[in-house]
Short mmCIF file of C-alpha atoms in Angstrom, two decimals:
data_model
loop_
_atom_site.label_atom_id
_atom_site.label_comp_id
_atom_site.label_asym_id
_atom_site.label_seq_id
_atom_site.Cartn_x
_atom_site.Cartn_y
_atom_site.Cartn_z
CA UNK A 99 178.66 41.72 176.70
CA UNK A 100 177.84 40.77 173.14
CA UNK A 101 180.88 40.49 170.89
CA UNK A 102 181.11 40.83 167.14
CA UNK A 103 183.91 38.81 165.60
CA UNK A 104 185.13 40.41 162.39
CA UNK A 105 187.40 38.37 160.12
CA UNK A 106 188.22 40.30 156.98
CA UNK A 107 190.50 39.42 154.11
CA UNK A 108 191.28 41.64 151.14
CA UNK A 109 190.83 39.10 148.37
CA UNK A 110 188.94 35.88 147.76
CA UNK A 111 192.27 34.04 147.51
CA UNK A 112 193.15 34.81 151.14
CA UNK A 113 191.88 32.51 153.87
CA UNK A 114 190.16 33.95 156.94
CA UNK A 115 190.07 30.64 158.84
CA UNK A 116 193.26 31.37 160.79
CA UNK A 117 191.80 34.72 161.89
CA UNK A 118 188.58 33.04 162.99
CA UNK A 119 190.41 30.42 165.04
CA UNK A 120 192.47 33.08 166.86
CA UNK A 121 189.47 35.34 167.41
CA UNK A 122 187.19 32.60 168.74
CA UNK A 123 189.90 31.40 171.13
CA UNK A 124 190.48 34.95 172.34
CA UNK A 125 186.76 35.60 172.84
CA UNK A 126 186.38 32.38 174.81
CA UNK A 127 189.08 33.67 177.19
CA UNK A 128 187.20 36.89 178.02
CA UNK A 129 184.80 36.12 180.85
CA UNK A 130 182.42 39.04 180.25
CA UNK A 131 181.76 38.12 176.60
CA UNK A 132 178.38 36.38 176.61
CA UNK A 133 177.44 35.88 172.98
CA UNK A 134 178.92 36.48 169.58
CA UNK A 135 178.02 37.24 166.02
CA UNK A 136 180.54 36.44 163.29
CA UNK A 137 181.18 38.48 160.16
CA UNK A 138 183.60 36.74 157.80
CA UNK A 139 184.10 38.43 154.43
CA UNK A 140 186.51 39.55 151.75
CA UNK A 141 186.41 43.28 151.18
CA UNK A 142 189.28 45.70 150.65
CA UNK A 143 189.75 48.21 153.48
CA UNK A 144 190.65 50.82 150.86
CA UNK A 145 187.30 50.50 149.12
CA UNK A 146 185.03 53.50 149.67
CA UNK A 147 181.67 51.73 149.73
CA UNK A 148 182.26 48.73 152.01
CA UNK A 149 178.89 46.99 152.08
CA UNK A 150 179.78 44.17 154.49
CA UNK A 151 181.60 46.51 156.86
CA UNK A 152 178.61 48.84 156.73
CA UNK A 153 176.46 45.95 157.94
CA UNK A 154 178.76 45.52 160.95
CA UNK A 155 178.42 49.22 161.79
CA UNK A 156 174.64 49.00 161.49
CA UNK A 157 174.50 46.08 163.94
CA UNK A 158 176.54 48.09 166.44
CA UNK A 159 174.50 51.27 165.97
CA UNK A 160 171.17 49.46 166.31
CA UNK A 161 172.15 47.55 169.44
CA UNK A 162 170.66 48.74 172.70
CA UNK A 163 173.64 47.31 174.55
CA UNK A 164 177.36 47.95 174.48
CA UNK A 165 179.20 45.85 171.90
CA UNK A 166 182.73 44.49 171.82
CA UNK A 167 184.18 44.36 168.31
CA UNK A 168 186.97 41.82 167.98
CA UNK A 169 189.29 42.00 164.94
CA UNK A 170 192.58 40.17 164.56
CA UNK A 171 194.59 43.35 163.95
CA UNK A 172 193.84 47.04 163.58
CA UNK A 173 194.40 46.91 159.82
CA UNK A 174 191.66 44.27 159.51
CA UNK A 175 189.17 46.93 160.66
CA UNK A 176 190.08 49.88 158.44
CA UNK A 177 193.02 51.39 156.62
CA UNK A 178 191.69 54.82 155.85
CA UNK A 179 190.72 57.85 157.88
CA UNK A 180 187.38 58.47 156.20
CA UNK A 181 183.82 58.42 157.45
CA UNK A 182 184.04 54.83 158.70
CA UNK A 183 186.75 55.76 161.18
CA UNK A 184 184.73 58.77 162.30
CA UNK A 185 181.70 56.52 162.92
CA UNK A 186 183.80 54.01 164.84
CA UNK A 187 185.29 56.76 166.98
CA UNK A 188 181.86 58.22 167.75
CA UNK A 189 180.60 54.80 168.86
CA UNK A 190 183.69 54.28 171.02
CA UNK A 191 183.57 57.74 172.58
CA UNK A 192 179.88 57.33 173.42
CA UNK A 193 180.64 54.12 175.32
CA UNK A 194 178.73 51.93 172.88
CA UNK A 195 181.80 50.20 171.42
CA UNK A 196 184.82 48.45 172.88
CA UNK A 197 187.44 47.23 170.38
CA UNK A 198 189.76 44.24 170.79
CA UNK A 199 192.72 43.51 168.51
CA UNK A 200 194.25 40.33 169.97
CA UNK A 201 197.19 39.93 167.56
CA UNK A 202 198.21 43.54 168.20
CA UNK A 203 197.63 43.22 171.97
CA UNK A 204 195.34 46.26 171.97
CA UNK A 205 191.99 46.94 173.68
CA UNK A 206 190.36 50.32 173.08
CA UNK A 207 187.35 51.44 175.07
CA UNK A 208 185.90 54.71 176.26
#
């Protein structure tokens, strides 16, 4: 299964390298992950128009295959209950998206 690694920080001053190290190590430990695409950006989760996050959603939506999305913690994905969360939930409920949050010890699938 293809995996998208998402490392997000809120400000340019924060460093996403620690997230990337943890996420890559985690993904290497999952035997059914076959390839990965990395999105590493600074973008507030409270922002309404999240351009970089929108790109991640578009990659998932346009994929013909099921995608695993791997974020360090749940709050690295989103912090609001707006349209983004609705889109994520639709993708998960349809079986197109599996979410992994290694630092929280959570895996969410259909």
